[in-house]
Short mmCIF file of C-alpha atoms in Angstrom, two decimals:
data_model
loop_
_atom_site.label_atom_id
_atom_site.label_comp_id
_atom_site.label_asym_id
_atom_site.label_seq_id
_atom_site.Cartn_x
_atom_site.Cartn_y
_atom_site.Cartn_z
CA UNK A 39 5.30 -25.66 -0.56
CA UNK A 40 8.91 -26.14 0.52
CA UNK A 41 11.11 -23.06 0.14
CA UNK A 42 13.56 -24.92 -2.09
CA UNK A 43 10.83 -25.97 -4.48
CA UNK A 44 9.35 -22.47 -4.37
CA UNK A 45 12.73 -20.99 -5.29
CA UNK A 46 13.12 -23.30 -8.27
CA UNK A 47 9.59 -22.47 -9.43
CA UNK A 48 10.25 -18.74 -9.02
CA UNK A 49 13.44 -18.90 -11.05
CA UNK A 50 11.46 -20.23 -13.98
CA UNK A 51 8.77 -17.54 -13.73
CA UNK A 52 10.61 -14.39 -12.68
CA UNK A 53 9.31 -11.17 -14.24
CA UNK A 54 11.25 -9.27 -16.85
CA UNK A 55 13.37 -6.81 -14.84
CA UNK A 56 15.19 -3.62 -15.79
CA UNK A 57 18.92 -3.59 -15.10
CA UNK A 58 21.78 -1.78 -16.82
CA UNK A 59 23.32 -3.86 -19.57
CA UNK A 60 20.30 -6.13 -20.05
CA UNK A 61 17.82 -5.90 -22.89
CA UNK A 62 15.32 -3.09 -22.33
CA UNK A 63 12.00 -4.39 -20.98
CA UNK A 64 9.94 -1.20 -20.90
CA UNK A 65 7.98 0.95 -23.30
CA UNK A 66 10.98 3.22 -23.94
CA UNK A 67 12.53 0.47 -26.09
CA UNK A 68 16.12 1.63 -25.60
CA UNK A 69 17.59 -1.64 -26.81
CA UNK A 70 20.00 -2.09 -23.92
CA UNK A 71 18.82 -0.80 -20.53
CA UNK A 72 20.67 2.32 -19.36
CA UNK A 73 18.53 2.63 -16.19
CA UNK A 74 17.46 6.15 -17.13
CA UNK A 75 13.90 5.11 -16.27
CA UNK A 76 15.03 4.29 -12.73
CA UNK A 77 16.99 7.50 -12.28
CA UNK A 78 13.87 9.50 -13.14
CA UNK A 79 12.17 8.03 -10.06
CA UNK A 80 14.53 9.97 -7.80
CA UNK A 81 12.94 13.16 -9.12
CA UNK A 82 9.37 11.88 -8.75
CA UNK A 83 7.44 12.93 -5.63
CA UNK A 84 5.10 10.03 -4.84
CA UNK A 85 1.72 10.68 -3.26
CA UNK A 86 1.52 8.26 -0.35
CA UNK A 87 -1.95 6.85 0.29
CA UNK A 88 -3.59 3.87 2.03
CA UNK A 89 -6.03 2.05 -0.25
CA UNK A 90 -9.26 0.45 0.94
CA UNK A 91 -9.40 -2.84 -0.99
CA UNK A 92 -12.21 -4.64 0.84
CA UNK A 93 -14.69 -5.95 -1.70
CA UNK A 94 -12.76 -4.54 -4.67
CA UNK A 95 -11.63 -6.65 -7.62
CA UNK A 96 -7.85 -7.03 -7.79
CA UNK A 97 -6.05 -8.87 -10.58
CA UNK A 98 -2.62 -10.50 -10.38
CA UNK A 99 -1.18 -11.62 -13.70
CA UNK A 100 1.49 -14.26 -13.18
CA UNK A 101 1.44 -17.32 -10.97
CA UNK A 102 4.97 -17.74 -9.64
CA UNK A 103 6.46 -16.91 -6.25
CA UNK A 104 5.98 -13.17 -6.83
CA UNK A 105 2.37 -13.70 -7.89
CA UNK A 106 1.82 -15.57 -4.63
CA UNK A 107 3.39 -12.75 -2.60
CA UNK A 108 1.25 -10.09 -4.28
CA UNK A 109 -1.92 -12.18 -4.01
CA UNK A 110 -1.39 -12.79 -0.29
CA UNK A 111 -0.83 -9.06 0.28
CA UNK A 112 -4.07 -8.18 -1.50
CA UNK A 113 -6.01 -10.90 0.33
CA UNK A 114 -4.72 -9.64 3.69
CA UNK A 115 -6.39 -6.30 2.95
CA UNK A 116 -9.73 -7.78 1.90
CA UNK A 117 -9.28 -7.62 -1.87
CA UNK A 118 -11.20 -9.99 -4.16
CA UNK A 119 -8.25 -11.53 -5.99
CA UNK A 120 -8.20 -13.07 -9.45
CA UNK A 121 -4.97 -14.65 -10.68
CA UNK A 122 -4.50 -14.97 -14.43
CA UNK A 123 -1.79 -17.43 -15.40
CA UNK A 124 -1.54 -20.70 -17.37
CA UNK A 125 0.32 -22.23 -14.41
CA UNK A 126 0.62 -21.42 -10.72
CA UNK A 127 2.62 -22.78 -7.81
CA UNK A 128 1.09 -25.21 -5.29
CA UNK A 129 0.28 -22.49 -2.74
CA UNK A 130 -1.75 -20.42 -5.22
CA UNK A 131 -3.42 -23.61 -6.44
CA UNK A 132 -4.42 -24.36 -2.85
CA UNK A 133 -5.84 -20.85 -2.40
CA UNK A 134 -7.89 -21.36 -5.57
CA UNK A 135 -9.12 -24.78 -4.37
CA UNK A 136 -10.40 -23.26 -1.12
CA UNK A 137 -11.93 -20.39 -3.12
CA UNK A 138 -9.90 -17.70 -1.43
CA UNK A 139 -8.90 -16.55 -4.92
CA UNK A 140 -10.16 -17.08 -8.45
CA UNK A 141 -7.66 -18.69 -10.80
CA UNK A 142 -8.16 -18.23 -14.54
CA UNK A 143 -5.86 -20.81 -16.13
CA UNK A 144 -4.76 -18.88 -19.21
CA UNK A 145 -2.63 -16.02 -20.48
CA UNK A 146 -3.64 -12.37 -20.29
CA UNK A 147 -6.27 -11.85 -22.99
CA UNK A 148 -6.40 -8.07 -23.26
CA UNK A 149 -8.41 -5.07 -22.02
CA UNK A 150 -11.43 -7.21 -21.18
CA UNK A 151 -9.44 -8.73 -18.29
CA UNK A 152 -9.35 -5.30 -16.65
CA UNK A 153 -13.07 -4.50 -16.79
CA UNK A 154 -14.42 -3.47 -13.37
CA UNK A 155 -10.96 -4.04 -11.84
CA UNK A 156 -9.58 -1.61 -9.26
CA UNK A 157 -5.91 -2.60 -9.26
CA UNK A 158 -3.70 -4.86 -11.38
CA UNK A 159 -0.26 -6.21 -10.52
CA UNK A 160 1.64 -8.12 -13.20
CA UNK A 161 4.68 -10.34 -12.82
CA UNK A 162 5.02 -12.12 -16.15
CA UNK A 163 8.24 -13.02 -17.96
CA UNK A 164 7.02 -11.41 -21.20
CA UNK A 165 8.02 -7.80 -21.89
CA UNK A 166 5.39 -7.55 -24.62
CA UNK A 167 2.65 -8.71 -22.25
CA UNK A 168 3.84 -6.39 -19.48
CA UNK A 169 3.75 -3.37 -21.77
CA UNK A 170 0.29 -4.30 -23.05
CA UNK A 171 -1.06 -4.66 -19.49
CA UNK A 172 0.39 -1.28 -18.51
CA UNK A 173 -1.02 0.49 -21.56
CA UNK A 174 -4.44 -1.16 -21.19
CA UNK A 175 -4.57 -0.11 -17.54
CA UNK A 176 -3.40 3.44 -18.24
CA UNK A 177 -6.16 3.90 -20.81
CA UNK A 178 -8.60 3.06 -18.03
CA UNK A 179 -6.90 5.38 -15.51
CA UNK A 180 -6.56 2.45 -13.11
CA UNK A 181 -3.80 1.44 -10.74
CA UNK A 182 -1.12 -0.77 -12.33
CA UNK A 183 2.21 -2.13 -11.14
CA UNK A 184 4.49 -4.24 -13.32
CA UNK A 185 6.87 -5.82 -10.84
CA UNK A 186 10.53 -4.75 -11.20
CA UNK A 187 9.83 -2.45 -14.19
CA UNK A 188 9.50 1.10 -12.75
CA UNK A 189 8.39 2.87 -15.97
CA UNK A 190 5.53 0.37 -16.27
CA UNK A 191 4.04 1.41 -12.92
CA UNK A 192 1.81 4.30 -11.89
CA UNK A 193 2.25 3.32 -8.25
CA UNK A 194 4.92 1.53 -6.24
CA UNK A 195 4.53 -0.78 -3.27
CA UNK A 196 6.38 0.34 -0.13
CA UNK A 197 7.70 -2.00 2.51
CA UNK A 198 5.12 -2.20 5.31
CA UNK A 199 5.50 -2.66 9.04
CA UNK A 200 2.07 -3.77 10.24
CA UNK A 201 1.05 -4.34 13.86
CA UNK A 202 -2.69 -4.45 14.52
CA UNK A 203 -4.20 -1.21 13.20
CA UNK A 204 -0.77 0.42 12.96
CA UNK A 205 0.89 0.42 9.53
CA UNK A 206 4.14 2.19 8.70
CA UNK A 207 5.20 2.47 5.05
CA UNK A 208 8.83 2.72 3.95
CA UNK A 209 9.67 3.81 0.43
CA UNK A 210 13.01 4.43 -1.30
CA UNK A 211 11.13 5.43 -4.48
CA UNK A 212 12.01 2.03 -5.86
CA UNK A 213 15.74 2.70 -5.79
CA UNK A 214 16.72 0.08 -3.20
CA UNK A 215 14.31 -2.62 -1.97
CA UNK A 216 17.15 -4.07 0.13
CA UNK A 217 17.54 -0.80 2.04
CA UNK A 218 13.77 -0.58 2.49
CA UNK A 219 13.81 -4.07 4.05
CA UNK A 220 16.54 -3.05 6.49
CA UNK A 221 14.60 0.06 7.50
CA UNK A 222 11.47 -2.09 7.87
CA UNK A 223 13.28 -4.44 10.24
CA UNK A 224 14.66 -1.60 12.35
CA UNK A 225 11.32 0.21 12.53
CA UNK A 226 9.61 -3.05 13.50
CA UNK A 227 12.01 -3.37 16.43
CA UNK A 228 11.43 0.24 17.48
CA UNK A 229 7.62 0.39 17.18
CA UNK A 230 6.20 -2.76 18.73
CA UNK A 231 2.89 -4.04 20.06
CA UNK A 232 2.57 -1.26 22.62
CA UNK A 233 2.08 1.33 19.86
CA UNK A 234 -0.74 -0.70 18.32
CA UNK A 235 -2.27 -1.14 21.78
CA UNK A 236 -2.19 2.61 22.41
CA UNK A 237 -3.75 3.27 19.00
CA UNK A 238 -6.67 0.98 19.86
CA UNK A 239 -7.12 2.59 23.29
CA UNK A 240 -7.17 6.06 21.75
CA UNK A 241 -9.65 4.91 19.11
CA UNK A 242 -12.06 4.00 21.90
CA UNK A 243 -12.08 7.65 23.02
CA UNK A 244 -12.67 9.17 19.57
CA UNK A 245 -16.45 9.04 19.94
CA UNK A 246 -16.26 10.89 23.25
CA UNK A 247 -13.90 13.49 21.78
CA UNK A 248 -16.10 14.16 18.74
CA UNK A 249 -19.24 14.42 20.86
CA UNK A 250 -17.70 16.53 23.63
CA UNK A 251 -14.94 18.73 22.21
CA UNK A 252 -16.31 21.35 19.82
CA UNK A 253 -13.31 22.12 17.59
CA UNK A 254 -10.50 20.32 15.81
CA UNK A 255 -7.95 22.20 17.92
CA UNK A 256 -9.69 21.06 21.11
CA UNK A 257 -9.57 17.43 19.98
CA UNK A 258 -5.95 17.76 18.87
CA UNK A 259 -4.91 19.14 22.28
CA UNK A 260 -6.79 16.34 24.05
CA UNK A 261 -5.06 13.52 22.17
CA UNK A 262 -1.64 15.18 22.28
CA UNK A 263 -1.89 15.51 26.07
CA UNK A 264 -2.28 11.74 26.27
CA UNK A 265 0.28 10.72 23.65
CA UNK A 266 2.99 13.18 24.69
CA UNK A 267 2.20 13.46 28.38
CA UNK A 268 3.84 12.22 31.55
CA UNK A 269 4.12 9.50 32.46
CA UNK A 270 4.80 8.19 28.95
CA UNK A 271 1.89 5.92 27.89
CA UNK A 272 4.21 3.78 25.72
CA UNK A 273 6.51 3.13 28.68
CA UNK A 274 3.49 2.21 30.79
CA UNK A 275 2.25 -0.27 28.21
CA UNK A 276 5.72 -1.77 27.85
CA UNK A 277 5.65 -2.43 31.59
CA UNK A 278 2.20 -4.01 31.29
CA UNK A 279 0.36 -1.20 33.08
CA UNK A 280 -2.60 -0.58 30.78
CA UNK A 281 -4.68 0.58 33.75
CA UNK A 282 -2.34 3.55 34.24
CA UNK A 283 -2.91 4.54 30.61
CA UNK A 284 -6.66 4.38 31.17
CA UNK A 285 -6.10 6.74 34.10
CA UNK A 286 -4.16 9.13 31.81
CA UNK A 287 -7.02 9.13 29.35
CA UNK A 288 -9.54 9.76 32.11
CA UNK A 289 -7.47 12.67 33.44
CA UNK A 290 -7.27 14.20 29.97
CA UNK A 291 -11.04 13.90 29.58
CA UNK A 292 -11.60 15.74 32.85
CA UNK A 293 -9.13 18.44 31.82
CA UNK A 294 -10.63 19.09 28.41
CA UNK A 295 -14.35 18.57 29.08
CA UNK A 296 -16.28 21.85 28.79
CA UNK A 297 -17.34 23.31 32.13
#
């Protein structure tokens, strides 16, 4: 799908969003949005977690550009994605045709759409539907995110820098996605492929550490000697000298192995 066409499609299917001066789109029904629901997020400590989605049912309600973005993110993490929407863009239609996702060509029907579902993300242009989805999900104590409507979410999606097994999450508690994107770009420049490479090399020694080093403190000291030692393993990997890092790991094993 060409970006221009995608943009036009997205403009017709954007979710109801909360901004000062616009009609309220959340369950507080304030008439005109005063953004008090957003200001409350600054006082909310979010519990940051990494979810294992492989094999779990994930539902996206809404088939526009945002629905595509959320579906692709869930697919990338192994989720079994169902999109519920009367219409979808060409890219989601293609994913459905190749059976990467399931597309149910209809509107949200109610609580039955959330049965045996782990996580639901909604991006519809109907405030009434958004509120119903949130309330149905809350009654089931399940994860729900209504895009761009903070009070209709029990979790928020941080910006992610992902390189191999390394993932770094950036959250502004929903206050400024633009700032989160800038931080994401800068972190991506700072923590490159060499960090992911070191993570994989260290993972290969975890079995040895668990089998050989008797306590948590012993294992902690072993890995910290490698990560924080001299020469710097990140600098070595940046120079292409993975063999020298293997030597560092071997030296640490000899140092920490019980006599």
